[in-house]
PDB file of C-alpha atoms in Angstrom:
ATOM      1  CA  MET A  27      -0.266   0.008   0.145  1.00  0.00           C
ATOM      2  CA  ILE A  28       2.817   2.351   0.985  1.00  0.00           C
ATOM      3  CA  SER A  29       6.154   2.740   1.663  1.00  0.00           C
ATOM      4  CA  LEU A  30       8.644   4.743   3.572  1.00  0.00           C
ATOM      5  CA  ASP A  31       9.203   6.855   0.975  1.00  0.00           C
ATOM      6  CA  ASP A  32       5.610   7.810   0.826  1.00  0.00           C
ATOM      7  CA  VAL A  33       5.677   8.805   4.447  1.00  0.00           C
ATOM      8  CA  GLN A  34       9.260  10.831   3.670  1.00  0.00           C
ATOM      9  CA  ALA A  35       7.256  12.875   1.359  1.00  0.00           C
ATOM     10  CA  ALA A  36       4.062  13.153   3.116  1.00  0.00           C
ATOM     11  CA  SER A  37       6.558  14.617   5.923  1.00  0.00           C
ATOM     12  CA  ARG A  38       7.830  16.997   3.262  1.00  0.00           C
ATOM     13  CA  ARG A  39       4.484  17.731   1.781  1.00  0.00           C
ATOM     14  CA  ILE A  40       2.514  18.357   5.050  1.00  0.00           C
ATOM     15  CA  ALA A  41       4.839  20.586   6.691  1.00  0.00           C
ATOM     16  CA  PRO A  42       2.756  23.695   5.966  1.00  0.00           C
ATOM     17  CA  LEU A  43      -0.122  22.834   7.374  1.00  0.00           C
ATOM     18  CA  ILE A  44       0.825  20.847  10.595  1.00  0.00           C
ATOM     19  CA  ARG A  45       2.223  21.464  13.776  1.00  0.00           C
ATOM     20  CA  ARG A  46       5.483  19.011  14.674  1.00  0.00           C
ATOM     21  CA  THR A  47       3.940  18.612  18.451  1.00  0.00           C
ATOM     22  CA  PRO A  48       5.820  17.975  21.085  1.00  0.00           C
ATOM     23  CA  LEU A  49       7.321  14.487  22.832  1.00  0.00           C
ATOM     24  CA  VAL A  50       7.562  14.791  26.387  1.00  0.00           C
ATOM     25  CA  VAL A  51       8.889  12.637  29.343  1.00  0.00           C
ATOM     26  CA  ALA A  52       6.156  10.683  31.549  1.00  0.00           C
ATOM     27  CA  ASP A  53       7.773  11.616  34.949  1.00  0.00           C
ATOM     28  CA  GLN A  54       7.208  13.228  37.979  1.00  0.00           C
ATOM     29  CA  ILE A  55       4.687  11.271  38.478  1.00  0.00           C
ATOM     30  CA  LYS A  56       2.266  10.571  41.983  1.00  0.00           C
ATOM     31  CA  GLN A  57       0.620   7.530  40.224  1.00  0.00           C
ATOM     32  CA  PRO A  58       2.632   5.421  37.925  1.00  0.00           C
ATOM     33  CA  ILE A  59       0.972   2.967  35.532  1.00  0.00           C
ATOM     34  CA  THR A  60       4.277   1.462  34.280  1.00  0.00           C
ATOM     35  CA  ARG A  61       7.641  -0.099  34.862  1.00  0.00           C
ATOM     36  CA  ALA A  62       8.294   0.818  31.729  1.00  0.00           C
ATOM     37  CA  GLU A  63      10.315   4.380  30.863  1.00  0.00           C
ATOM     38  CA  LEU A  64       7.222   6.043  29.527  1.00  0.00           C
ATOM     39  CA  ALA A  65       7.058   8.868  26.960  1.00  0.00           C
ATOM     40  CA  LEU A  66       4.224  10.785  25.389  1.00  0.00           C
ATOM     41  CA  LYS A  67       4.095  12.225  21.563  1.00  0.00           C
ATOM     42  CA  LEU A  68       1.341  14.911  22.015  1.00  0.00           C
ATOM     43  CA  GLU A  69      -0.673  14.312  18.754  1.00  0.00           C
ATOM     44  CA  CYS A  70      -3.642  15.683  20.779  1.00  0.00           C
ATOM     45  CA  LEU A  71      -1.640  19.112  20.331  1.00  0.00           C
ATOM     46  CA  GLN A  72      -2.153  18.316  16.544  1.00  0.00           C
ATOM     47  CA  VAL A  73      -4.189  21.117  14.389  1.00  0.00           C
ATOM     48  CA  SER A  74      -7.743  19.832  14.370  1.00  0.00           C
ATOM     49  CA  GLY A  75      -7.046  17.889  17.743  1.00  0.00           C
ATOM     50  CA  SER A  76      -5.462  14.884  16.025  1.00  0.00           C
ATOM     51  CA  PHE A  77      -3.086  13.314  14.036  1.00  0.00           C
ATOM     52  CA  LYS A  78      -5.474  12.836  11.349  1.00  0.00           C
ATOM     53  CA  ALA A  79      -5.180  16.411  10.272  1.00  0.00           C
ATOM     54  CA  ARG A  80      -1.821  14.668   8.745  1.00  0.00           C
ATOM     55  CA  GLY A  81      -3.399  12.178   6.697  1.00  0.00           C
ATOM     56  CA  ALA A  82      -6.419  14.325   5.850  1.00  0.00           C
ATOM     57  CA  ALA A  83      -3.427  17.187   4.896  1.00  0.00           C
ATOM     58  CA  ASN A  84      -1.769  14.933   2.317  1.00  0.00           C
ATOM     59  CA  ARG A  85      -4.634  13.537   0.723  1.00  0.00           C
ATOM     60  CA  LEU A  86      -5.578  17.386   0.104  1.00  0.00           C
ATOM     61  CA  MET A  87      -2.108  17.733  -1.634  1.00  0.00           C
ATOM     62  CA  SER A  88      -2.534  15.355  -3.984  1.00  0.00           C
ATOM     63  CA  LEU A  89      -5.643  16.676  -5.073  1.00  0.00           C
ATOM     64  CA  SER A  90      -6.053  18.242  -8.479  1.00  0.00           C
ATOM     65  CA  PRO A  91      -7.652  21.731  -9.203  1.00  0.00           C
ATOM     66  CA  GLN A  92     -10.744  19.576 -10.564  1.00  0.00           C
ATOM     67  CA  GLU A  93     -10.953  17.255  -7.418  1.00  0.00           C
ATOM     68  CA  ARG A  94     -11.030  20.260  -4.950  1.00  0.00           C
ATOM     69  CA  ALA A  95     -13.524  22.676  -7.228  1.00  0.00           C
ATOM     70  CA  LYS A  96     -15.970  19.527  -6.572  1.00  0.00           C
ATOM     71  CA  GLY A  97     -15.613  19.766  -2.371  1.00  0.00           C
ATOM     72  CA  LEU A  98     -14.821  16.937   0.060  1.00  0.00           C
ATOM     73  CA  VAL A  99     -16.913  14.623   1.969  1.00  0.00           C
ATOM     74  CA  ALA A 100     -15.860  12.048   4.665  1.00  0.00           C
ATOM     75  CA  ALA A 101     -17.169   9.810   7.150  1.00  0.00           C
ATOM     76  CA  SER A 102     -15.949   9.780  10.535  1.00  0.00           C
ATOM     77  CA  GLY A 103     -15.981   8.888  13.900  1.00  0.00           C
ATOM     78  CA  GLY A 104     -15.317  12.787  14.593  1.00  0.00           C
ATOM     79  CA  ASN A 105     -11.399  13.266  14.667  1.00  0.00           C
ATOM     80  CA  HIS A 106     -10.837  12.339  10.605  1.00  0.00           C
ATOM     81  CA  GLY A 107     -14.259  14.704  10.338  1.00  0.00           C
ATOM     82  CA  LEU A 108     -12.813  17.646  11.788  1.00  0.00           C
ATOM     83  CA  ALA A 109      -9.376  16.889   9.863  1.00  0.00           C
ATOM     84  CA  VAL A 110     -10.768  17.124   6.889  1.00  0.00           C
ATOM     85  CA  SER A 111     -13.103  20.069   8.088  1.00  0.00           C
ATOM     86  CA  ARG A 112     -10.042  21.745   8.438  1.00  0.00           C
ATOM     87  CA  CYS A 113      -8.573  21.173   4.996  1.00  0.00           C
ATOM     88  CA  GLY A 114     -12.168  22.345   3.357  1.00  0.00           C
ATOM     89  CA  PHE A 115     -11.450  25.761   5.553  1.00  0.00           C
ATOM     90  CA  VAL A 116      -7.993  26.058   4.680  1.00  0.00           C
ATOM     91  CA  ALA A 117      -8.203  25.458   0.699  1.00  0.00           C
ATOM     92  CA  GLY A 118     -11.210  27.481   0.974  1.00  0.00           C
ATOM     93  CA  ILE A 119     -13.824  24.632  -0.605  1.00  0.00           C
ATOM     94  CA  PRO A 120     -16.795  23.226   0.910  1.00  0.00           C
ATOM     95  CA  ALA A 121     -16.585  20.022   3.212  1.00  0.00           C
ATOM     96  CA  THR A 122     -19.563  17.352   4.365  1.00  0.00           C
ATOM     97  CA  ILE A 123     -19.076  14.957   7.300  1.00  0.00           C
ATOM     98  CA  PHE A 124     -21.182  12.124   8.199  1.00  0.00           C
ATOM     99  CA  LEU A 125     -21.111  11.415  11.555  1.00  0.00           C
ATOM    100  CA  PRO A 126     -23.020   8.383  14.096  1.00  0.00           C
ATOM    101  CA  ASP A 127     -24.824   9.096  16.976  1.00  0.00           C
ATOM    102  CA  SER A 128     -22.026   8.642  19.370  1.00  0.00           C
ATOM    103  CA  VAL A 129     -20.181  11.176  18.150  1.00  0.00           C
ATOM    104  CA  ALA A 130     -18.924  13.933  20.693  1.00  0.00           C
ATOM    105  CA  PRO A 131     -21.194  16.834  20.476  1.00  0.00           C
ATOM    106  CA  GLU A 132     -18.562  19.374  20.965  1.00  0.00           C
ATOM    107  CA  LYS A 133     -16.520  18.227  17.762  1.00  0.00           C
ATOM    108  CA  VAL A 134     -19.728  18.326  15.802  1.00  0.00           C
ATOM    109  CA  ALA A 135     -19.894  21.828  17.016  1.00  0.00           C
ATOM    110  CA  LYS A 136     -15.787  22.484  16.000  1.00  0.00           C
ATOM    111  CA  MET A 137     -16.265  20.935  12.623  1.00  0.00           C
ATOM    112  CA  ARG A 138     -19.146  23.709  12.226  1.00  0.00           C
ATOM    113  CA  GLU A 139     -16.808  26.285  13.086  1.00  0.00           C
ATOM    114  CA  TRP A 140     -14.429  25.283  10.415  1.00  0.00           C
ATOM    115  CA  GLY A 141     -17.281  25.394   7.906  1.00  0.00           C
ATOM    116  CA  ALA A 142     -18.294  22.320   7.420  1.00  0.00           C
ATOM    117  CA  THR A 143     -21.857  20.894   6.732  1.00  0.00           C
ATOM    118  CA  THR A 144     -22.592  17.901   9.386  1.00  0.00           C
ATOM    119  CA  HIS A 145     -24.796  15.126   9.180  1.00  0.00           C
ATOM    120  CA  VAL A 146     -25.372  13.527  12.779  1.00  0.00           C
ATOM    121  CA  GLY A 147     -27.368   9.910  12.282  1.00  0.00           C
ATOM    122  CA  GLY A 148     -26.211   6.315  12.102  1.00  0.00           C
ATOM    123  CA  ALA A 149     -25.366   3.315  14.617  1.00  0.00           C
ATOM    124  CA  SER A 150     -22.201   3.447  13.568  1.00  0.00           C
ATOM    125  CA  PHE A 151     -19.053   4.886  11.064  1.00  0.00           C
ATOM    126  CA  ASP A 152     -19.378   2.136   8.686  1.00  0.00           C
ATOM    127  CA  ALA A 153     -23.270   3.080   8.233  1.00  0.00           C
ATOM    128  CA  CYS A 154     -21.947   6.891   7.840  1.00  0.00           C
ATOM    129  CA  ASN A 155     -19.675   5.589   5.418  1.00  0.00           C
ATOM    130  CA  GLU A 156     -22.025   4.416   2.537  1.00  0.00           C
ATOM    131  CA  ARG A 157     -24.028   7.358   3.448  1.00  0.00           C
ATOM    132  CA  ALA A 158     -20.752   9.233   2.439  1.00  0.00           C
ATOM    133  CA  VAL A 159     -19.864   7.790  -0.454  1.00  0.00           C
ATOM    134  CA  ALA A 160     -23.503   7.461  -1.684  1.00  0.00           C
ATOM    135  CA  PHE A 161     -23.518  11.302  -1.598  1.00  0.00           C
ATOM    136  CA  SER A 162     -20.065  11.537  -3.233  1.00  0.00           C
ATOM    137  CA  ASP A 163     -21.346   9.539  -6.302  1.00  0.00           C
ATOM    138  CA  ARG A 164     -24.514  11.638  -6.498  1.00  0.00           C
ATOM    139  CA  GLU A 165     -22.735  15.502  -5.682  1.00  0.00           C
ATOM    140  CA  GLY A 166     -19.328  14.510  -7.263  1.00  0.00           C
ATOM    141  CA  ALA A 167     -17.872  15.215  -3.774  1.00  0.00           C
ATOM    142  CA  THR A 168     -14.073  14.248  -3.164  1.00  0.00           C
ATOM    143  CA  TYR A 169     -14.410  11.419  -0.837  1.00  0.00           C
ATOM    144  CA  ILE A 170     -11.579  11.217   2.138  1.00  0.00           C
ATOM    145  CA  HIS A 171     -11.415   7.466   3.451  1.00  0.00           C
ATOM    146  CA  PRO A 172      -9.913   7.760   7.438  1.00  0.00           C
ATOM    147  CA  PHE A 173      -8.165   4.748   6.705  1.00  0.00           C
ATOM    148  CA  ALA A 174      -8.217   2.676   3.237  1.00  0.00           C
ATOM    149  CA  ASP A 175      -6.490   6.145   1.287  1.00  0.00           C
ATOM    150  CA  PRO A 176      -2.619   5.513   0.837  1.00  0.00           C
ATOM    151  CA  PHE A 177      -2.206   9.010   0.856  1.00  0.00           C
ATOM    152  CA  VAL A 178      -4.065   9.472   3.964  1.00  0.00           C
ATOM    153  CA  VAL A 179      -2.049   5.972   5.734  1.00  0.00           C
ATOM    154  CA  ALA A 180       1.622   7.564   4.548  1.00  0.00           C
ATOM    155  CA  GLY A 181       0.359  11.177   5.827  1.00  0.00           C
ATOM    156  CA  GLN A 182      -0.524   9.300   9.274  1.00  0.00           C
ATOM    157  CA  GLY A 183       2.825   7.232   9.473  1.00  0.00           C
ATOM    158  CA  THR A 184       4.842  10.971   9.362  1.00  0.00           C
ATOM    159  CA  VAL A 185       3.693  10.630  13.428  1.00  0.00           C
ATOM    160  CA  ALA A 186       6.285   7.705  13.457  1.00  0.00           C
ATOM    161  CA  LEU A 187       9.495   9.984  11.756  1.00  0.00           C
ATOM    162  CA  GLU A 188       9.095  12.717  14.351  1.00  0.00           C
ATOM    163  CA  ILE A 189       9.119   9.921  17.150  1.00  0.00           C
ATOM    164  CA  LEU A 190      12.236   8.285  15.948  1.00  0.00           C
ATOM    165  CA  GLU A 191      13.776  11.611  15.470  1.00  0.00           C
ATOM    166  CA  ASP A 192      13.179  13.090  18.921  1.00  0.00           C
ATOM    167  CA  ARG A 193      13.882   9.444  20.743  1.00  0.00           C
ATOM    168  CA  PRO A 194      15.471   7.226  18.597  1.00  0.00           C
ATOM    169  CA  GLU A 195      16.417   4.998  21.964  1.00  0.00           C
ATOM    170  CA  THR A 196      12.432   3.576  21.497  1.00  0.00           C
ATOM    171  CA  GLN A 197      12.239   0.027  22.082  1.00  0.00           C
ATOM    172  CA  THR A 198       8.095  -0.004  21.753  1.00  0.00           C
ATOM    173  CA  VAL A 199       5.294   2.238  20.367  1.00  0.00           C
ATOM    174  CA  LEU A 200       2.019   1.452  21.379  1.00  0.00           C
ATOM    175  CA  ILE A 201      -0.291   2.724  18.939  1.00  0.00           C
ATOM    176  CA  ALA A 202      -4.831   2.964  18.948  1.00  0.00           C
ATOM    177  CA  ILE A 203      -6.310   1.647  16.304  1.00  0.00           C
ATOM    178  CA  GLY A 204      -9.616   2.369  14.803  1.00  0.00           C
ATOM    179  CA  GLY A 205      -9.727   1.102  11.064  1.00  0.00           C
ATOM    180  CA  GLY A 206      -5.639   1.223  11.381  1.00  0.00           C
ATOM    181  CA  GLY A 207      -4.290   3.562   9.064  1.00  0.00           C
ATOM    182  CA  PHE A 208      -2.481   5.322  11.756  1.00  0.00           C
ATOM    183  CA  ALA A 209      -0.739   1.953  13.526  1.00  0.00           C
ATOM    184  CA  THR A 210      -0.152   0.670   9.875  1.00  0.00           C
ATOM    185  CA  GLY A 211       1.669   4.078   8.581  1.00  0.00           C
ATOM    186  CA  ALA A 212       3.532   4.404  11.206  1.00  0.00           C
ATOM    187  CA  ALA A 213       4.594   1.064  11.845  1.00  0.00           C
ATOM    188  CA  THR A 214       5.723   0.721   8.044  1.00  0.00           C
ATOM    189  CA  ALA A 215       8.178   3.855   8.954  1.00  0.00           C
ATOM    190  CA  ILE A 216       9.129   2.372  12.022  1.00  0.00           C
ATOM    191  CA  LYS A 217       9.662  -1.161  11.125  1.00  0.00           C
ATOM    192  CA  ALA A 218      12.085   0.576   7.737  1.00  0.00           C
ATOM    193  CA  LEU A 219      14.122   2.583   9.848  1.00  0.00           C
ATOM    194  CA  ASN A 220      14.531  -0.091  12.710  1.00  0.00           C
ATOM    195  CA  PRO A 221      12.896  -3.447  12.642  1.00  0.00           C
ATOM    196  CA  THR A 222      13.773  -3.697  15.806  1.00  0.00           C
ATOM    197  CA  ILE A 223      10.899  -1.730  17.644  1.00  0.00           C
ATOM    198  CA  ARG A 224       8.237  -3.361  18.391  1.00  0.00           C
ATOM    199  CA  VAL A 225       4.829  -1.889  17.201  1.00  0.00           C
ATOM    200  CA  VAL A 226       1.772  -2.647  19.284  1.00  0.00           C
ATOM    201  CA  GLY A 227      -1.488  -1.882  18.171  1.00  0.00           C
ATOM    202  CA  VAL A 228      -4.523  -1.425  20.914  1.00  0.00           C
ATOM    203  CA  GLU A 229      -8.509  -1.866  20.241  1.00  0.00           C
ATOM    204  CA  PRO A 230     -11.286  -1.879  22.295  1.00  0.00           C
ATOM    205  CA  VAL A 231     -13.004  -5.560  23.130  1.00  0.00           C
ATOM    206  CA  GLY A 232     -15.935  -4.024  21.539  1.00  0.00           C
ATOM    207  CA  SER A 233     -14.087  -3.480  17.916  1.00  0.00           C
ATOM    208  CA  PRO A 234     -11.319  -5.781  18.020  1.00  0.00           C
ATOM    209  CA  THR A 235     -11.276  -5.029  14.339  1.00  0.00           C
ATOM    210  CA  LEU A 236      -7.659  -5.814  13.309  1.00  0.00           C
ATOM    211  CA  HIS A 237      -7.229  -8.333  16.091  1.00  0.00           C
ATOM    212  CA  GLY A 238      -9.622 -10.878  14.819  1.00  0.00           C
ATOM    213  CA  SER A 239      -8.803 -10.225  11.366  1.00  0.00           C
ATOM    214  CA  LEU A 240      -4.952 -10.739  12.228  1.00  0.00           C
ATOM    215  CA  ALA A 241      -6.126 -14.394  14.323  1.00  0.00           C
ATOM    216  CA  ALA A 242      -8.323 -14.997  11.813  1.00  0.00           C
ATOM    217  CA  GLY A 243      -5.025 -14.627   8.604  1.00  0.00           C
ATOM    218  CA  ARG A 244      -8.048 -12.631   6.526  1.00  0.00           C
ATOM    219  CA  VAL A 245      -9.757  -9.633   6.850  1.00  0.00           C
ATOM    220  CA  VAL A 246     -13.369 -10.345   8.587  1.00  0.00           C
ATOM    221  CA  ALA A 247     -15.984  -8.493   9.497  1.00  0.00           C
ATOM    222  CA  LEU A 248     -17.447  -8.062  12.779  1.00  0.00           C
ATOM    223  CA  PRO A 249     -21.364  -8.679  13.732  1.00  0.00           C
ATOM    224  CA  ALA A 250     -21.595  -6.178  15.860  1.00  0.00           C
ATOM    225  CA  VAL A 251     -19.486  -3.094  17.528  1.00  0.00           C
ATOM    226  CA  THR A 252     -20.327  -2.338  21.031  1.00  0.00           C
ATOM    227  CA  SER A 253     -17.335  -0.500  21.934  1.00  0.00           C
ATOM    228  CA  ALA A 254     -18.644   3.293  22.530  1.00  0.00           C
ATOM    229  CA  VAL A 255     -16.185   4.961  21.790  1.00  0.00           C
ATOM    230  CA  PRO A 256     -17.027   6.370  18.242  1.00  0.00           C
ATOM    231  CA  THR A 257     -13.739   6.919  17.071  1.00  0.00           C
ATOM    232  CA  MET A 258     -12.108   3.215  17.592  1.00  0.00           C
ATOM    233  CA  SER A 259     -15.348   1.683  16.297  1.00  0.00           C
ATOM    234  CA  CYS A 260     -15.342   0.216  12.951  1.00  0.00           C
ATOM    235  CA  LEU A 261     -16.820  -3.209  11.822  1.00  0.00           C
ATOM    236  CA  ARG A 262     -14.426  -4.066   9.121  1.00  0.00           C
ATOM    237  CA  THR A 263     -10.463  -3.335   8.212  1.00  0.00           C
ATOM    238  CA  ASP A 264      -9.615  -1.972   4.507  1.00  0.00           C
ATOM    239  CA  ASP A 265      -8.200  -5.720   2.567  1.00  0.00           C
ATOM    240  CA  ARG A 266      -4.625  -3.887   1.545  1.00  0.00           C
ATOM    241  CA  LEU A 267      -4.534  -2.466   4.832  1.00  0.00           C
ATOM    242  CA  PHE A 268      -4.703  -5.620   6.622  1.00  0.00           C
ATOM    243  CA  GLU A 269      -2.122  -6.831   4.336  1.00  0.00           C
ATOM    244  CA  GLN A 270       0.751  -4.646   5.152  1.00  0.00           C
ATOM    245  CA  ALA A 271      -0.701  -4.112   8.691  1.00  0.00           C
ATOM    246  CA  ARG A 272      -0.149  -7.812   9.224  1.00  0.00           C
ATOM    247  CA  LYS A 273       4.025  -7.191   7.508  1.00  0.00           C
ATOM    248  CA  VAL A 274       4.796  -4.467  10.333  1.00  0.00           C
ATOM    249  CA  ILE A 275       2.148  -4.811  13.295  1.00  0.00           C
ATOM    250  CA  ASP A 276       3.880  -7.153  16.037  1.00  0.00           C
ATOM    251  CA  GLU A 277       0.761  -7.263  17.837  1.00  0.00           C
ATOM    252  CA  VAL A 278      -2.479  -6.050  18.907  1.00  0.00           C
ATOM    253  CA  VAL A 279      -3.621  -6.114  22.795  1.00  0.00           C
ATOM    254  CA  LEU A 280      -7.707  -5.378  23.581  1.00  0.00           C
ATOM    255  CA  ILE A 281      -8.661  -2.690  26.433  1.00  0.00           C
ATOM    256  CA  GLU A 282     -11.883  -1.600  27.601  1.00  0.00           C
ATOM    257  CA  ASP A 283     -13.857   1.073  27.298  1.00  0.00           C
ATOM    258  CA  ASP A 284     -13.292   1.908  30.851  1.00  0.00           C
ATOM    259  CA  ASP A 285      -9.725   1.736  30.824  1.00  0.00           C
ATOM    260  CA  MET A 286      -9.466   4.496  28.233  1.00  0.00           C
ATOM    261  CA  LYS A 287     -11.654   6.457  30.886  1.00  0.00           C
ATOM    262  CA  ARG A 288      -9.335   5.650  33.304  1.00  0.00           C
ATOM    263  CA  ALA A 289      -6.538   6.559  31.201  1.00  0.00           C
ATOM    264  CA  ALA A 290      -7.444  10.104  30.373  1.00  0.00           C
ATOM    265  CA  SER A 291      -8.370  11.068  34.286  1.00  0.00           C
ATOM    266  CA  TRP A 292      -4.721   9.858  34.585  1.00  0.00           C
ATOM    267  CA  LEU A 293      -3.320  11.909  32.045  1.00  0.00           C
ATOM    268  CA  TRP A 294      -5.414  15.205  33.207  1.00  0.00           C
ATOM    269  CA  PHE A 295      -4.108  14.498  36.603  1.00  0.00           C
ATOM    270  CA  GLU A 296      -0.509  13.666  36.065  1.00  0.00           C
ATOM    271  CA  MET A 297       0.400  15.746  32.969  1.00  0.00           C
ATOM    272  CA  GLY A 298      -2.748  18.215  32.336  1.00  0.00           C
ATOM    273  CA  ILE A 299      -3.302  16.437  28.945  1.00  0.00           C
ATOM    274  CA  ALA A 300      -7.029  16.923  28.091  1.00  0.00           C
ATOM    275  CA  ALA A 301      -7.415  13.223  25.593  1.00  0.00           C
ATOM    276  CA  ASP A 302     -10.286  11.750  24.324  1.00  0.00           C
ATOM    277  CA  PRO A 303     -10.623   8.077  25.139  1.00  0.00           C
ATOM    278  CA  ALA A 304      -8.798   7.056  21.804  1.00  0.00           C
ATOM    279  CA  GLY A 305      -6.243   9.555  22.520  1.00  0.00           C
ATOM    280  CA  ALA A 306      -5.566   7.902  25.983  1.00  0.00           C
ATOM    281  CA  ALA A 307      -6.171   4.325  24.691  1.00  0.00           C
ATOM    282  CA  ALA A 308      -2.438   3.063  24.550  1.00  0.00           C
ATOM    283  CA  VAL A 309      -1.832   4.776  27.620  1.00  0.00           C
ATOM    284  CA  ALA A 310      -4.817   2.551  28.613  1.00  0.00           C
ATOM    285  CA  ALA A 311      -2.824  -0.848  27.381  1.00  0.00           C
ATOM    286  CA  LEU A 312      -0.284   0.258  29.807  1.00  0.00           C
ATOM    287  CA  MET A 313      -2.531   1.261  32.516  1.00  0.00           C
ATOM    288  CA  SER A 314      -4.733  -1.898  32.041  1.00  0.00           C
ATOM    289  CA  GLY A 315      -1.961  -4.224  31.983  1.00  0.00           C
ATOM    290  CA  ALA A 316      -3.112  -5.269  28.483  1.00  0.00           C
ATOM    291  CA  TYR A 317       0.522  -4.689  27.880  1.00  0.00           C
ATOM    292  CA  GLU A 318       3.201  -5.286  30.236  1.00  0.00           C
ATOM    293  CA  ALA A 319       6.388  -3.721  29.859  1.00  0.00           C
ATOM    294  CA  ARG A 320       9.529  -4.664  31.117  1.00  0.00           C
ATOM    295  CA  GLU A 321      11.346  -2.773  33.552  1.00  0.00           C
ATOM    296  CA  GLY A 322      13.449   0.183  32.224  1.00  0.00           C
ATOM    297  CA  GLU A 323      11.659  -0.625  28.761  1.00  0.00           C
ATOM    298  CA  ARG A 324      11.819   2.135  26.472  1.00  0.00           C
ATOM    299  CA  VAL A 325       7.994   2.845  25.557  1.00  0.00           C
ATOM    300  CA  THR A 326       6.894   5.805  23.157  1.00  0.00           C
ATOM    301  CA  VAL A 327       3.217   6.364  22.769  1.00  0.00           C
ATOM    302  CA  PRO A 328       0.852   8.839  21.132  1.00  0.00           C
ATOM    303  CA  VAL A 329      -1.520  10.807  22.775  1.00  0.00           C
ATOM    304  CA  CYS A 330      -3.551  10.868  19.380  1.00  0.00           C
ATOM    305  CA  GLY A 331      -7.051  13.057  20.232  1.00  0.00           C
ATOM    306  CA  ALA A 332      -7.861  15.913  22.176  1.00  0.00           C
ATOM    307  CA  GLY A 333     -10.603  15.859  24.248  1.00  0.00           C
ATOM    308  CA  LEU A 334     -12.987  17.526  27.397  1.00  0.00           C
ATOM    309  CA  PRO A 335     -10.778  16.390  30.576  1.00  0.00           C
ATOM    310  CA  GLY A 336     -13.423  14.493  32.809  1.00  0.00           C
TER     311      GLY A 336
END
């Protein structure tokens, strides 16, 4: 699907449209959650509030003038919609976003502030995605998929380049998974630059999309999604994405929704970081013991999305 060259090209392409987010050591902690030497990559401070801005920006920069003129459309659990909304604002073109009923209202409000037209309704991302594709077919708008688009995956993978530049001694990277684009893009870059680094995906128990597919050795569709975290809920990953993911992601661990809520509270109390549940998912894997780090293991975790604390 993509290569290191694609991720590096994306990094150059999107530089004017994104922030290089800080990487901070999680020290001076009252309530330690791991034996690892933990560092946090603060993508919650990214423009639009998450790493999704990178993928959407890379897709935007790849579009022809004719494709831009048609407007943008996307389906999202929240963060991808924010990223596409911002791209529409920056480029001066209309964006239309389809969102599930479980989307955070404050994220919908932010999309509208960016000038997007929002349509809330549907039990899942997959249902919203069908509506977005139908809108694209009907209106001609340029559709931007949150994880099955090579430009999006390469853009999201640029987070890994910054992690390895800022903390080359990293031994393990934990990454939240919704559809799998971020983890696959980042893991592709990481394995190309340092194949000894382990990449561990983190999914909700209620949406084990990639976990189930890896166990089966093929893409499987979940019978239902029971996680209440819309930005990590997906019935099925993409076939091309899966073929790459299985080569570069070492394992996928599962966490409960409540684990994410506790991790978000921990990030706020200990670090003053306002993360949404998905943004706290990788921290939750450490906190819950889903991933048991070794003493002194140098673990780096993207806090991938912003949210209101509490």
